[in-house]
Coordinates of C-alpha atoms in Angstrom, one line a residue:
M1 CA -47.5 17.1 37.0
V2 CA -49.7 18.5 34.1
G3 CA -48.1 21.9 34.6
F4 CA -44.7 20.4 34.6
L5 CA -45.3 18.6 31.3
R6 CA -46.7 21.7 29.7
G7 CA -43.6 23.6 30.8
R8 CA -41.4 21.0 29.2
A9 CA -43.5 21.2 26.0
R10 CA -43.0 25.0 25.9
R11 CA -39.2 24.6 26.2
R12 CA -39.1 22.0 23.5
V13 CA -41.2 24.2 21.1
L14 CA -38.9 27.1 21.8
A15 CA -35.8 25.0 21.1
V16 CA -37.2 24.0 17.8
V17 CA -38.1 27.6 16.9
L18 CA -34.7 28.9 17.8
A19 CA -33.1 26.1 15.8
V20 CA -34.9 26.9 12.6
L21 CA -34.8 30.7 13.1
A22 CA -31.5 31.0 11.2
T23 CA -32.3 28.7 8.3
Q24 CA -32.2 30.5 4.9
L25 CA -33.1 29.9 1.0
G26 CA -32.0 30.9 -1.3
S27 CA -29.4 30.6 -3.1
L28 CA -26.4 32.9 -2.2
V29 CA -27.2 31.9 -2.6
A30 CA -29.0 32.6 -3.5
P31 CA -27.1 34.1 -1.3
A32 CA -29.4 33.7 -0.2
Y33 CA -30.0 31.4 2.8
A34 CA -29.9 33.8 7.0
C35 CA -29.3 33.5 10.8
G36 CA -32.0 35.2 12.9
C37 CA -30.7 38.2 14.7
G38 CA -33.5 37.9 17.2
A39 CA -35.6 35.4 19.2
L40 CA -39.1 34.2 18.2
I41 CA -41.4 33.2 21.1
P42 CA -44.7 31.4 20.3
D43 CA -47.9 31.9 22.3
T44 CA -48.4 29.3 25.1
A45 CA -47.6 25.7 24.0
R46 CA -48.2 26.1 20.3
R47 CA -45.5 26.2 17.7
V48 CA -44.4 28.6 15.1
G49 CA -41.2 28.4 13.1
V50 CA -39.3 30.6 10.7
S51 CA -38.6 28.7 7.6
R52 CA -36.7 31.6 6.0
E53 CA -35.4 34.9 7.1
V54 CA -33.6 37.4 4.7
S55 CA -31.8 40.4 6.1
V56 CA -30.0 43.4 4.5
V57 CA -27.8 45.7 6.5
R58 CA -27.2 49.3 5.2
W59 CA -24.4 51.4 6.7
D60 CA -23.3 54.8 5.6
G61 CA -20.7 55.6 8.2
T62 CA -23.0 57.0 10.9
Q63 CA -26.3 55.2 10.6
E64 CA -27.3 51.6 10.3
Q65 CA -30.5 50.2 8.8
I66 CA -31.6 46.5 8.9
V67 CA -34.5 45.3 6.8
M68 CA -35.8 41.8 7.7
R69 CA -38.4 39.6 6.2
L70 CA -39.7 36.5 8.0
T71 CA -41.4 33.5 6.4
V72 CA -43.3 31.6 9.1
A73 CA -45.4 28.5 9.6
G74 CA -47.0 26.7 12.5
D75 CA -50.3 26.5 14.4
S76 CA -49.9 29.5 16.7
D77 CA -52.0 32.6 15.9
R78 CA -49.7 34.9 18.0
A79 CA -46.0 35.2 18.6
A80 CA -43.4 37.7 19.9
W81 CA -40.1 38.5 18.3
V82 CA -37.3 40.2 20.2
M83 CA -34.3 41.9 18.6
P84 CA -31.5 43.7 20.4
V85 CA -30.2 47.0 18.9
P86 CA -27.2 49.1 20.1
R87 CA -29.0 52.4 20.0
R88 CA -32.6 53.7 20.0
A89 CA -34.3 52.5 16.8
T90 CA -37.1 53.7 14.6
V91 CA -39.3 51.0 13.0
K92 CA -41.4 51.1 9.9
L93 CA -42.7 48.6 7.3
G94 CA -40.3 47.6 4.5
D95 CA -41.0 47.0 0.8
P96 CA -41.2 43.3 -0.1
A97 CA -40.0 44.1 -3.6
L98 CA -36.6 44.9 -2.1
F99 CA -35.7 41.3 -1.6
D100 CA -36.7 40.3 -5.1
A101 CA -34.3 43.0 -6.4
L102 CA -31.5 41.8 -4.1
D103 CA -32.0 38.2 -5.4
A104 CA -31.8 39.4 -9.0
A105 CA -28.8 41.7 -8.4
S106 CA -26.7 39.0 -6.7
A107 CA -27.8 36.0 -8.7
P108 CA -25.1 33.7 -10.1
V109 CA -24.2 33.8 -13.7
H110 CA -24.9 30.7 -15.7
R111 CA -22.4 29.7 -18.4
T112 CA -21.9 26.7 -20.6
R113 CA -18.5 25.0 -21.1
H114 CA -17.8 22.2 -23.4
H115 CA -15.6 19.1 -22.9
F116 CA -14.2 16.8 -25.5
W117 CA -14.0 13.4 -23.8
P118 CA -17.2 12.0 -22.2
Q119 CA -17.7 12.5 -18.5
D120 CA -20.1 10.8 -16.0
G121 CA -23.6 11.3 -17.4
D122 CA -22.5 11.4 -21.1
W123 CA -22.9 8.4 -23.4
P124 CA -21.6 5.8 -22.8
L125 CA -20.8 6.9 -19.2
V126 CA -24.3 7.1 -17.7
S127 CA -23.8 5.8 -14.2
G128 CA -24.0 9.2 -12.4
D129 CA -26.9 11.6 -12.0
G130 CA -25.3 14.2 -14.2
G131 CA -26.6 17.1 -12.1
P132 CA -24.7 20.3 -11.7
D133 CA -23.2 21.2 -8.2
T134 CA -24.8 24.5 -7.4
G135 CA -23.3 24.2 -4.4
A136 CA -25.5 34.5 1.7
P137 CA -23.5 48.3 16.5
P138 CA -21.6 49.8 19.5
P139 CA -22.9 49.9 23.0
G140 CA -25.7 52.4 23.5
A141 CA -25.0 55.4 25.5
G142 CA -26.8 56.4 28.7
L143 CA -25.8 57.2 32.2
G144 CA -27.6 57.8 35.4
A145 CA -30.4 55.9 37.2
E146 CA -32.9 54.2 34.9
P147 CA -36.0 52.1 35.6
P148 CA -35.5 48.3 35.1
V149 CA -37.6 48.5 32.0
S150 CA -39.1 51.3 30.0
V151 CA -41.3 51.4 26.9
V152 CA -39.9 54.4 24.9
G153 CA -42.3 53.9 22.0
R154 CA -45.1 51.8 20.7
Q155 CA -46.8 51.6 17.3
Q156 CA -49.0 49.4 15.2
L157 CA -47.5 48.5 11.8
G158 CA -49.8 46.2 9.8
P159 CA -50.0 42.9 11.7
F160 CA -47.2 44.1 14.0
D161 CA -47.5 45.6 17.5
V162 CA -44.0 47.1 17.9
A163 CA -42.6 48.3 21.2
R164 CA -39.2 49.8 21.7
L165 CA -37.8 49.0 25.1
T166 CA -34.8 49.8 27.4
A167 CA -33.8 47.5 30.2
T168 CA -31.2 47.5 32.9
D169 CA -31.4 43.8 33.8
P170 CA -32.3 40.7 31.8
D171 CA -35.4 39.9 33.8
A172 CA -37.0 43.3 32.9
L173 CA -37.6 42.3 29.3
G174 CA -39.1 39.0 30.6
D175 CA -41.5 41.0 32.8
W176 CA -42.7 43.0 29.9
L177 CA -43.3 39.9 27.8
N178 CA -45.1 38.1 30.7
T179 CA -47.3 41.1 31.1
N180 CA -48.3 40.8 27.5
G181 CA -48.9 37.1 27.6
F182 CA -45.6 35.6 26.6
A183 CA -43.1 33.7 28.8
L184 CA -39.4 34.4 28.4
P185 CA -37.5 31.1 28.8
P186 CA -34.6 31.1 31.3
R187 CA -32.0 30.3 28.5
L188 CA -33.1 33.3 26.6
T189 CA -32.8 35.5 29.6
T190 CA -29.2 34.4 30.1
A191 CA -28.4 35.0 26.4
L192 CA -29.7 38.6 26.7
E193 CA -27.3 39.4 29.6
P194 CA -24.4 40.7 27.4
Y195 CA -26.7 43.1 25.6
V196 CA -28.0 44.4 29.0
Q197 CA -24.4 44.9 30.2
D198 CA -23.6 46.8 27.0
R199 CA -26.7 48.9 27.5
W200 CA -28.4 47.9 24.3
E201 CA -32.1 48.4 23.7
Y202 CA -34.7 46.1 22.3
V203 CA -37.3 46.0 19.6
A204 CA -40.1 43.7 20.8
V205 CA -42.7 42.8 18.2
R206 CA -46.0 41.0 18.7
L207 CA -47.0 39.2 15.5
A208 CA -50.6 38.5 14.8
P209 CA -52.5 37.7 11.6
E210 CA -55.0 40.1 10.3
T211 CA -57.8 37.6 10.8
S212 CA -58.3 36.6 14.4
G213 CA -57.7 32.9 15.2
T214 CA -55.7 32.3 11.9
A215 CA -52.4 30.6 12.3
L216 CA -49.3 32.7 11.3
S217 CA -48.2 31.5 7.9
G218 CA -46.3 32.7 4.8
D219 CA -44.2 35.8 4.2
L220 CA -44.7 38.6 6.8
D221 CA -44.3 42.2 5.9
P222 CA -40.7 43.3 6.2
L223 CA -39.6 45.4 9.1
H224 CA -37.2 48.2 8.6
L225 CA -35.1 49.4 11.6
T226 CA -32.9 52.4 11.7
F227 CA -30.5 53.5 14.4
A228 CA -27.2 55.4 14.9
A229 CA -24.0 53.3 14.6
D230 CA -20.3 54.0 14.8
E231 CA -19.7 50.7 13.1
P232 CA -22.0 48.2 11.4
V233 CA -23.1 45.3 13.6
Y234 CA -25.3 42.3 12.9
P235 CA -26.6 40.8 16.2
M236 CA -25.9 37.1 16.3
R237 CA -25.5 36.0 20.0
L238 CA -29.1 34.7 20.4
S239 CA -28.5 32.2 17.6
R240 CA -26.2 30.3 20.0
L241 CA -29.4 28.9 21.6
A242 CA -30.1 26.8 18.5
R243 CA -29.6 23.1 18.9
T244 CA -29.0 22.3 15.2
P245 CA -26.4 23.6 12.7
Q246 CA -27.2 27.1 11.4
S247 CA -26.6 29.0 8.2
L248 CA -26.1 32.8 7.8
G249 CA -27.0 34.7 4.7
L250 CA -26.7 38.4 4.8
Y251 CA -26.7 41.3 2.3
V252 CA -24.6 44.4 3.2
L253 CA -24.9 47.8 1.5
A254 CA -22.1 50.2 2.2
P255 CA -19.8 52.6 0.3
H256 CA -17.3 49.8 -0.1
R257 CA -17.0 46.1 0.0
M258 CA -17.5 44.7 3.5
E259 CA -16.7 41.5 5.4
P260 CA -17.2 40.1 8.9
A261 CA -14.3 41.0 11.2
S262 CA -14.2 37.5 12.7
E263 CA -15.7 34.0 12.5
I264 CA -17.5 34.4 15.9
G265 CA -17.5 30.6 16.4
G266 CA -18.5 29.5 12.9
E267 CA -16.8 28.4 9.8
R268 CA -14.9 31.0 7.7
P269 CA -17.4 33.5 6.2
R270 CA -17.6 33.3 2.4
V271 CA -18.5 36.1 -0.1
T272 CA -21.2 35.0 -2.6
F273 CA -21.5 38.3 -4.4
A274 CA -19.6 41.7 -4.4
G275 CA -20.3 44.5 -6.8
R276 CA -21.9 47.9 -7.3
V277 CA -25.7 48.1 -7.5
S278 CA -26.8 48.9 -11.0
A279 CA -30.5 49.4 -10.4
K280 CA -31.6 53.0 -11.2
S281 CA -35.0 52.9 -9.7
G282 CA -37.0 50.8 -7.2
P283 CA -36.5 49.9 -3.5
L284 CA -33.0 48.6 -4.0
A285 CA -31.8 51.7 -5.8
E286 CA -33.4 53.9 -3.1
L287 CA -31.8 51.9 -0.2
A288 CA -28.4 51.8 -2.0
R289 CA -28.2 55.6 -2.6
G290 CA -25.0 56.7 -0.9
T291 CA -24.0 53.1 -0.2
P292 CA -23.7 51.6 -3.7
F293 CA -21.6 48.5 -3.0
L294 CA -23.5 45.3 -2.3
T295 CA -21.8 42.4 -0.5
A296 CA -23.5 39.1 0.1
V297 CA -22.0 36.9 2.8
G298 CA -22.7 33.3 3.8
Q299 CA -21.5 31.4 6.8
E300 CA -22.1 28.0 8.4
F301 CA -22.3 27.4 12.2
P302 CA -22.0 23.6 12.8
A303 CA -22.1 24.1 16.6
P304 CA -24.2 27.2 17.4
A305 CA -23.3 27.0 21.1
L306 CA -19.8 28.3 20.1
I307 CA -21.2 31.6 18.8
D308 CA -19.4 34.1 21.1
G309 CA -20.4 37.5 19.7
D310 CA -22.1 39.6 17.1
H311 CA -20.9 40.1 13.6
V312 CA -18.9 43.4 13.3
L313 CA -18.6 44.3 9.7
R314 CA -15.5 46.1 8.3
R315 CA -14.3 47.3 5.0
T316 CA -12.1 45.0 2.9
A317 CA -8.7 46.0 1.6
S318 CA -10.1 46.6 -1.9
D319 CA -13.4 46.7 -3.7
T320 CA -12.8 43.6 -5.7
T321 CA -15.9 42.5 -7.4
F322 CA -17.1 38.9 -7.4
Q323 CA -20.0 36.9 -8.8
Q324 CA -20.7 33.2 -8.6
V325 CA -20.5 31.3 -11.9
I326 CA -22.5 28.1 -12.3
Y327 CA -21.2 26.1 -15.2
E328 CA -23.3 23.7 -17.3
D329 CA -20.9 21.1 -18.7
R330 CA -21.9 19.9 -22.2
L331 CA -20.2 17.3 -24.4
R332 CA -18.9 18.9 -27.6
T333 CA -20.8 17.6 -30.6
V334 CA -20.8 18.1 -34.4
A335 CA -24.2 17.9 -36.0
G336 CA -25.4 16.1 -32.9
V337 CA -22.7 13.5 -32.9
P338 CA -20.1 13.5 -30.1
A339 CA -16.9 15.1 -31.4
W340 CA -14.8 12.4 -29.6
L341 CA -16.7 9.7 -31.4
L342 CA -16.1 11.3 -34.8
T343 CA -12.5 11.7 -34.0
V344 CA -12.0 8.1 -32.9
V345 CA -14.0 6.7 -35.8
G346 CA -12.2 9.0 -38.2
S347 CA -8.8 8.0 -36.8
L348 CA -9.6 4.3 -37.2
A349 CA -10.9 4.9 -40.7
L350 CA -7.7 6.7 -41.6
A351 CA -5.6 3.9 -40.1
V352 CA -7.6 1.2 -42.0
T353 CA -7.4 3.2 -45.2
A354 CA -3.6 3.7 -44.9
A355 CA -3.1 0.0 -44.2
V356 CA -5.2 -1.0 -47.2
L357 CA -3.4 1.4 -49.5
L358 CA 0.0 0.1 -48.3
A359 CA -1.1 -3.4 -49.0
V360 CA -2.4 -2.5 -52.4
R361 CA 0.8 -0.7 -53.3
R362 CA 2.8 -3.7 -52.2
S363 CA 0.7 -6.0 -54.3
R364 CA 1.3 -3.9 -57.5
R365 CA 5.1 -3.8 -57.3
P366 CA 6.8 -5.9 -60.2
V367 CA 8.6 -9.0 -59.1
I368 CA 12.3 -8.8 -59.9
P369 CA 13.8 -12.3 -60.4
P370 CA 17.0 -12.9 -58.6
K371 CA 20.3 -12.9 -60.6
P372 CA 21.5 -16.3 -61.8
L373 CA 24.3 -17.8 -59.9
Q374 CA 27.6 -17.8 -61.7
P375 CA 29.4 -21.2 -61.9
P376 CA 32.6 -21.3 -60.0
T377 CA 35.8 -20.7 -62.0
P378 CA 37.7 -24.0 -62.5
V379 CA 41.1 -24.2 -60.9
N380 CA 44.0 -25.6 -63.0

């Protein structure tokens, strides 16, 4: 019975983790606010959650790069993160400054607009809060007999133990994780089946803090993945395991403006920024070299179970630029006095003055007596 309860606890923890994996901040948001294109598995029955994940996809026509940064919190001192990729990937640490540069490049423009008549929040209409509404790869090749699971590379990158795997059945990845102390839940095994059928590979990462016994917390070092691609793809199928509504926020660097080819079970994707990168130096300028057009995409998934594929990105018909504008509405004033009040008072004053002048003018007119009546002419 104790083992059964512990098993249920593990499943509940995983469900919570997968539900929050795709939550993002930002802005568009910042663009930014992002769905997780992977699965996070905590150690034993402890918990670890991703409070924020920011991703940028770079595609130059033959090669795709994905840079991801996780912000985590929980009481687990170890976790495993699994991400499917269409072709064999190389992995290195990314530059944290990249995401600050992306936030700055895609930030909304703040502008002020004035209105004449008072609105909610202006005197004397003070019932409302007055706050502004701010309202983000193809199948891998390979033929012939292969082992069920193969580790094609393993490396230590800061706090990450990174293994690159191939698998010919969904259980193979689970076996590798079990060998390394992590249990792959049955629901996740099922979700991985389409990737196995398409002969994708996997990047499996063991996360551990630098100090032993310390819970994972805060911003982790970004991971930078690079692999060959005939078309840019952002893996999304594992997000269908989430039990709560999810949000996607994604930066895309390409030669032209990009967009998701379909909704894949969510609401219509929205562009929160589109324009050429103006940075001349720094990590963003380096990553955007040869792919200067930046597109920020946001999308909502009210029912994650409806997610039926990965996001394939395509070029739009034109490279139309777009930037969000946040307006701050202000009442037009003159010397600190509402212009509408001056207008109303002035109009009343003019009306009163005109009435007074008219009355005075009438009072000063001379009184002309009526002509005397002529007596009637007598009739003879």
